[in-house]
Tab-separated table of C-alpha atoms in Angstrom:
chain	number	residue	atom	x	y	z
M	69	MET	CA	-6.676	9.920	29.277
M	70	TYR	CA	-3.120	12.503	28.927
M	71	ARG	CA	-1.307	9.618	29.891
M	72	PHE	CA	-3.308	6.025	29.432
M	73	SER	CA	-2.079	6.082	25.854
M	74	ASN	CA	1.772	5.828	27.921
M	75	THR	CA	0.288	3.007	29.520
M	76	LEU	CA	-1.555	1.006	27.484
M	77	ILE	CA	0.773	1.222	24.996
M	78	GLY	CA	3.752	-0.123	27.722
M	79	TYR	CA	1.766	-2.973	28.482
M	80	LEU	CA	1.645	-3.549	25.162
M	81	ASN	CA	5.486	-3.903	24.211
M	82	LEU	CA	5.481	-5.852	28.117
M	83	LEU	CA	3.490	-8.222	27.052
M	84	THR	CA	5.564	-8.566	22.647
M	85	LEU	CA	8.628	-8.316	24.551
M	86	LEU	CA	8.135	-11.273	26.790
M	87	ALA	CA	6.606	-12.864	23.583
M	88	SER	CA	9.252	-12.765	22.179
M	89	ILE	CA	11.424	-14.946	23.970
M	90	PRO	CA	10.230	-18.221	23.089
M	91	ILE	CA	10.287	-16.688	19.453
M	92	ILE	CA	14.085	-16.471	20.300
M	93	GLY	CA	14.061	-20.176	21.453
M	94	GLY	CA	12.521	-21.669	19.400
M	95	GLY	CA	14.608	-20.157	16.687
M	96	LEU	CA	17.460	-21.619	18.851
M	97	TRP	CA	16.297	-24.631	19.294
M	98	MET	CA	15.327	-25.901	15.271
M	99	ALA	CA	19.311	-24.775	15.377
M	100	ARG	CA	20.153	-28.339	17.022
M	101	SER	CA	17.805	-30.175	15.362
M	102	SER	CA	17.985	-32.568	12.006
M	103	ALA	CA	15.214	-32.507	10.783
M	104	THR	CA	15.413	-30.312	7.182
M	105	CYS	CA	11.831	-28.871	7.945
M	106	GLU	CA	12.596	-27.703	10.737
M	107	SER	CA	15.874	-26.246	10.605
M	108	THR	CA	14.178	-23.755	7.641
M	109	LEU	CA	12.257	-21.930	10.073
M	110	GLN	CA	15.487	-21.808	12.471
M	111	THR	CA	16.114	-18.363	10.449
M	112	PRO	CA	12.745	-17.287	9.763
M	113	LEU	CA	12.493	-17.352	13.653
M	114	LEU	CA	15.912	-15.853	15.459
M	115	VAL	CA	15.416	-12.494	12.886
M	116	LEU	CA	11.257	-12.131	14.009
M	117	GLY	CA	11.989	-13.118	17.556
M	118	PHE	CA	14.982	-10.398	17.598
M	119	VAL	CA	13.234	-7.295	15.973
M	120	VAL	CA	9.793	-8.037	17.799
M	121	LEU	CA	12.987	-7.919	20.975
M	122	LEU	CA	14.360	-4.231	19.974
M	123	VAL	CA	11.417	-3.050	18.667
M	124	SER	CA	8.956	-3.208	22.307
M	125	LEU	CA	12.099	-2.518	23.733
M	126	ALA	CA	12.566	0.502	22.348
M	127	GLY	CA	8.375	0.782	23.219
M	128	PHE	CA	8.025	0.012	26.364
M	129	ILE	CA	11.328	3.163	27.303
M	130	GLY	CA	9.939	5.091	24.785
M	131	ALA	CA	6.168	4.971	26.798
M	132	CYS	CA	7.002	4.887	30.767
M	133	PHE	CA	10.396	7.148	30.411
M	134	ASN	CA	8.758	9.691	28.035
M	135	VAL	CA	11.937	9.320	26.310
M	136	ALA	CA	10.261	10.457	22.535
M	137	TRP	CA	13.566	8.935	20.304
M	138	ALA	CA	13.243	6.065	21.767
M	139	LEU	CA	9.553	6.490	20.774
M	140	TRP	CA	10.164	7.646	17.367
M	141	LEU	CA	11.978	5.162	16.074
M	142	TYR	CA	9.315	2.234	17.134
M	143	LEU	CA	6.545	4.677	15.166
M	144	VAL	CA	8.671	4.865	13.010
M	145	VAL	CA	10.412	0.498	12.467
M	146	MET	CA	7.014	-0.761	13.525
M	147	LEU	CA	5.536	1.690	9.972
M	148	PHE	CA	7.750	-0.904	8.434
M	149	LEU	CA	6.935	-3.188	9.774
M	150	ILE	CA	3.228	-2.652	9.101
M	151	GLY	CA	4.423	-1.591	5.496
M	152	GLY	CA	6.442	-4.663	4.923
M	153	LEU	CA	3.731	-7.250	7.164
M	154	LEU	CA	0.937	-5.359	3.627
M	155	CYS	CA	3.189	-6.718	0.629
M	156	LEU	CA	3.366	-9.769	2.417
M	157	THR	CA	-0.268	-10.540	2.520
M	158	ALA	CA	-1.208	-9.017	-1.130
M	159	PHE	CA	1.925	-11.665	-2.320
M	160	GLY	CA	0.713	-13.953	-0.095
M	161	PHE	CA	-2.968	-14.162	-1.559
M	162	ALA	CA	-1.693	-13.538	-5.047
M	163	VAL	CA	-0.013	-16.587	-5.138
M	164	THR	CA	-2.797	-19.578	-3.497
M	165	GLY	CA	-4.683	-18.229	-6.427
M	166	GLY	CA	-6.138	-21.648	-8.002
M	167	GLY	CA	-5.499	-24.882	-7.137
M	168	GLY	CA	-7.756	-27.290	-4.664
M	169	GLY	CA	-7.664	-30.325	-6.658
M	170	GLU	CA	-9.966	-32.425	-9.229
M	171	VAL	CA	-12.703	-34.798	-7.757
M	172	VAL	CA	-11.722	-38.639	-8.372
M	173	PRO	CA	-15.261	-40.354	-9.144
M	174	GLY	CA	-15.766	-42.798	-7.125
M	175	ARG	CA	-12.465	-41.672	-4.352
M	176	VAL	CA	-12.965	-38.450	-1.367
M	177	TYR	CA	-9.424	-37.956	-2.018
M	178	ARG	CA	-8.711	-35.194	-4.843
M	179	GLU	CA	-5.473	-35.350	-7.548
M	180	TYR	CA	-3.996	-32.456	-7.968
M	181	LYS	CA	-2.038	-31.021	-10.750
M	182	LEU	CA	1.096	-28.621	-10.992
M	183	GLU	CA	-0.522	-26.413	-14.228
M	184	ASP	CA	-2.898	-25.805	-12.199
M	185	TYR	CA	-1.186	-23.640	-9.690
M	186	SER	CA	0.726	-20.224	-9.705
M	187	SER	CA	4.137	-20.081	-12.078
M	188	TRP	CA	6.057	-18.225	-8.583
M	189	LEU	CA	5.403	-21.808	-6.767
M	190	ARG	CA	6.094	-23.716	-10.249
M	191	LYS	CA	9.221	-22.401	-10.132
M	192	ARG	CA	10.067	-22.658	-7.311
M	193	ILE	CA	8.840	-25.938	-6.767
M	194	THR	CA	10.904	-26.582	-10.749
M	195	GLU	CA	14.239	-25.403	-8.877
M	196	ASP	CA	16.581	-28.465	-7.739
M	197	GLN	CA	17.678	-26.336	-4.727
M	198	TYR	CA	13.970	-26.648	-3.404
M	199	TRP	CA	12.642	-29.615	-4.599
M	200	ARG	CA	15.912	-31.406	-2.620
M	201	THR	CA	14.628	-29.949	0.235
M	202	ALA	CA	10.881	-30.302	0.118
M	203	LEU	CA	11.648	-34.011	-0.971
M	204	ALA	CA	13.859	-34.337	2.498
M	205	CYS	CA	10.248	-33.912	4.196
M	206	VAL	CA	7.904	-35.698	2.790
M	207	VAL	CA	10.013	-37.661	3.309
M	208	GLY	CA	11.021	-37.487	6.660
M	209	SER	CA	7.390	-37.111	7.823
M	210	LYS	CA	6.669	-40.527	7.284
M	211	ALA	CA	2.755	-39.826	5.653
M	212	CYS	CA	3.908	-42.728	2.859
M	213	ALA	CA	4.388	-45.263	5.366
M	214	LYS	CA	0.477	-44.363	6.792
M	215	ILE	CA	-1.339	-45.400	4.318
M	216	ALA	CA	1.743	-48.643	3.509
M	217	SER	CA	-1.377	-51.505	4.206
M	218	TRP	CA	-4.235	-49.847	2.936
M	219	THR	CA	-6.537	-52.419	1.166
M	220	PRO	CA	-8.771	-51.147	-1.820
M	221	LEU	CA	-11.282	-50.706	-0.282
M	222	ASP	CA	-10.205	-47.976	1.612
M	223	TYR	CA	-8.202	-46.653	-1.411
M	224	LEU	CA	-12.328	-46.599	-2.007
M	225	GLN	CA	-14.723	-45.086	1.401
M	226	ARG	CA	-10.772	-42.646	3.408
M	227	ASP	CA	-9.324	-39.986	2.272
M	228	LEU	CA	-5.907	-38.857	1.693
M	229	THR	CA	-3.394	-35.670	2.894
M	230	PRO	CA	-2.324	-34.011	-0.559
M	231	ILE	CA	1.293	-34.812	0.168
M	232	GLN	CA	-0.271	-38.910	0.100
M	233	SER	CA	-2.175	-38.473	-2.689
M	234	GLY	CA	0.833	-36.817	-4.967
M	235	CYS	CA	3.531	-39.313	-4.227
M	236	CYS	CA	2.112	-42.297	-2.274
M	237	LYS	CA	0.889	-43.708	-5.163
M	238	PRO	CA	0.174	-43.486	-9.395
M	239	PRO	CA	-2.695	-40.930	-10.612
M	240	THR	CA	-6.052	-42.855	-10.517
M	241	SER	CA	-6.300	-43.267	-13.915
M	242	CYS	CA	-3.270	-44.324	-14.373
M	243	THR	CA	-3.452	-48.585	-15.458
M	244	TYR	CA	-0.765	-51.647	-15.926
M	245	THR	CA	-0.356	-54.713	-16.998
M	246	ALA	CA	1.758	-57.311	-15.288
M	247	GLY	CA	3.430	-54.264	-12.677
M	248	MET	CA	4.461	-52.537	-16.083
M	249	ALA	CA	2.470	-49.173	-16.825
M	250	MET	CA	0.312	-49.515	-20.725
M	251	ALA	CA	0.868	-46.611	-23.174
M	252	THR	CA	0.041	-43.234	-24.094
M	253	GLN	CA	-0.728	-42.851	-20.883
M	254	ASP	CA	-0.152	-40.018	-18.258
M	255	GLN	CA	4.233	-39.578	-17.800
M	256	ASP	CA	3.530	-40.146	-13.550
M	257	CYS	CA	2.489	-43.409	-14.471
M	258	TYR	CA	5.958	-44.255	-16.250
M	259	ARG	CA	7.748	-42.125	-12.874
M	260	TRP	CA	6.167	-44.857	-10.251
M	261	ASN	CA	8.053	-47.719	-8.646
M	262	ASN	CA	6.222	-49.857	-5.327
M	263	ALA	CA	10.302	-49.335	-4.262
M	264	ALA	CA	9.431	-46.854	-0.747
M	265	ASN	CA	11.876	-45.252	-1.270
M	266	VAL	CA	10.868	-44.766	-4.640
M	267	LEU	CA	6.641	-43.984	-4.815
M	268	CYS	CA	5.781	-41.322	-6.540
M	269	TYR	CA	8.428	-38.614	-5.282
M	270	GLY	CA	10.105	-37.933	-8.946
M	271	CYS	CA	6.979	-37.810	-10.161
M	272	ASP	CA	5.134	-34.036	-11.034
M	273	SER	CA	1.916	-34.798	-8.777
M	274	CYS	CA	3.911	-34.937	-5.959
M	275	LYS	CA	5.730	-32.015	-6.190
M	276	ALA	CA	2.059	-30.323	-7.257
M	277	GLY	CA	0.662	-32.053	-3.822
M	278	VAL	CA	3.742	-30.181	-1.689
M	279	LEU	CA	2.050	-26.632	-3.194
M	280	GLU	CA	-1.341	-27.899	-2.531
M	281	GLN	CA	-0.436	-27.902	1.286
M	282	VAL	CA	1.774	-24.950	1.105
M	283	ARG	CA	-1.277	-23.135	-0.885
M	284	ARG	CA	-3.080	-24.326	2.124
M	285	ASP	CA	-0.900	-23.067	4.785
M	286	TRP	CA	-0.400	-20.273	3.671
M	287	HIS	CA	-3.825	-19.443	3.347
M	288	LYS	CA	-4.555	-19.302	6.386
M	289	LEU	CA	-1.004	-17.569	6.584
M	290	SER	CA	-2.355	-14.369	5.120
M	291	VAL	CA	-5.633	-14.716	7.051
M	292	LEU	CA	-3.968	-13.950	10.340
M	293	ASN	CA	-1.935	-11.759	8.831
M	294	VAL	CA	-5.187	-9.090	8.342
M	295	VAL	CA	-5.375	-9.864	12.231
M	296	VAL	CA	-2.512	-8.326	13.118
M	297	LEU	CA	-1.816	-5.708	10.671
M	298	ILE	CA	-5.282	-5.014	12.310
M	299	ILE	CA	-4.047	-4.927	15.460
M	300	LEU	CA	-0.765	-3.400	14.172
M	301	ILE	CA	-1.759	0.166	12.798
M	302	ALA	CA	-4.943	0.027	15.691
M	303	ILE	CA	-1.438	0.256	18.619
M	304	TYR	CA	0.611	2.462	16.158
M	305	SER	CA	-2.141	5.085	16.616
M	306	VAL	CA	-1.939	4.184	21.146
M	307	GLY	CA	2.072	4.907	20.494
M	308	CYS	CA	1.337	8.361	18.198
M	309	CYS	CA	-0.307	9.600	21.262
M	310	ALA	CA	2.262	8.000	23.491
M	311	PHE	CA	4.635	10.576	21.120
M	312	ARG	CA	3.269	13.197	21.269
M	313	ASN	CA	2.524	12.568	25.507
M	314	ALA	CA	6.669	13.040	25.558
M	315	ARG	CA	6.483	15.470	23.160
M	316	ARG	CA	4.657	17.806	25.502
M	317	SER	CA	6.469	16.494	28.944
M	318	GLU	CA	9.659	17.653	27.244
M	319	SER	CA	8.738	20.670	26.957
M	320	GLU	CA	7.570	23.472	29.935
M	321	TYR	CA	4.738	24.174	27.977
M	322	GLN	CA	2.387	20.735	28.303
M	323	TYR	CA	0.244	21.163	25.640
M	324	GLY	CA	3.515	21.223	22.620
M	325	GLU	CA	4.609	24.236	20.888
M	326	ASN	CA	1.729	26.992	20.918
M	327	ARG	CA	2.522	28.405	17.225
M	328	MET	CA	0.518	31.469	17.134
M	329	SER	CA	0.073	33.962	15.575
M	330	LYS	CA	0.553	37.539	17.519
M	331	VAL	CA	-3.035	38.112	16.401
M	332	HIS	CA	-5.051	34.569	16.527
M	333	PRO	CA	-3.464	32.612	19.432
M	334	ARG	CA	-4.658	28.961	20.211
M	335	TRP	CA	-7.196	28.704	22.824
M	336	ASP	CA	-5.687	27.105	25.445
M	337	TYR	CA	-2.369	28.897	25.541
M	338	TYR	CA	-4.860	31.623	27.203
M	339	TRP	CA	-6.196	27.710	29.177
M	340	TRP	CA	-2.504	27.764	30.181
M	341	ARG	CA	-0.568	30.956	30.586
M	342	TRP	CA	-3.480	31.103	33.348
M	343	LEU	CA	-2.912	28.177	35.325
M	344	ARG	CA	0.245	29.501	35.237
M	345	ASP	CA	-0.590	32.775	36.781
M	346	ARG	CA	-2.447	31.002	39.737
M	347	ARG	CA	0.391	29.302	40.930
M	348	GLU	CA	2.636	31.818	40.917
M	349	GLN	CA	-0.157	33.348	42.738
M	350	LEU	CA	-0.416	30.489	45.342
M	351	TYR	CA	3.421	29.595	45.533
């Protein structure tokens, strides 16, 4: 049991050390891609990969070679990672509240309204810098091309993704006469254009569809973060035991500093002194 925590933390950090290599490789591969959606993930992946690499290396060296300062550094960084992940998870659950879309009578798909989402998400998606990037992803995904050949019956019987519902068609409530929207309708009805490069890309419903997709993905990520947090806390606990073992191995007294008083020494001090005396008698 004395070396169990060191062995376990050593193997765990060896696995995460090896896992960081494909993460870094994926980030470098995305740097070569011209697709906007992929290039936006490049920096977070590279940062995550190098952080995991350095932290795992420190934990592996500290656990396997009983280097106390390396384990101390490992535990400090792990503590910050746990705190940061905890804050990110709480923030993710907070901003992904709401949304979900509205049921359209007689249709399988749902439609989405921009005002149903958190103010932080709405502010982000309405800024030109973020919307241009998101729109490039939508156009690059060719989501609208996949339903370009649908018949009116298909729209009645088949489901749509949030992006297809918001960006590839006008709102279901819109009414057109001779190709023109009638008065007193949703503003998105006037933004719609049948041209393949226009469609409803400028509609608020398109922004809402993108937010709904982000909300779903972020909610799944937040649930995954909870699982990762539990694993990290367990690893951190084992790392604390390994750090204690490394500190003990650096001192003559293998059970650490005695911290006794002259009147009431600790019980294990007597046991250690008896073992020391026996060794001296034998050798």
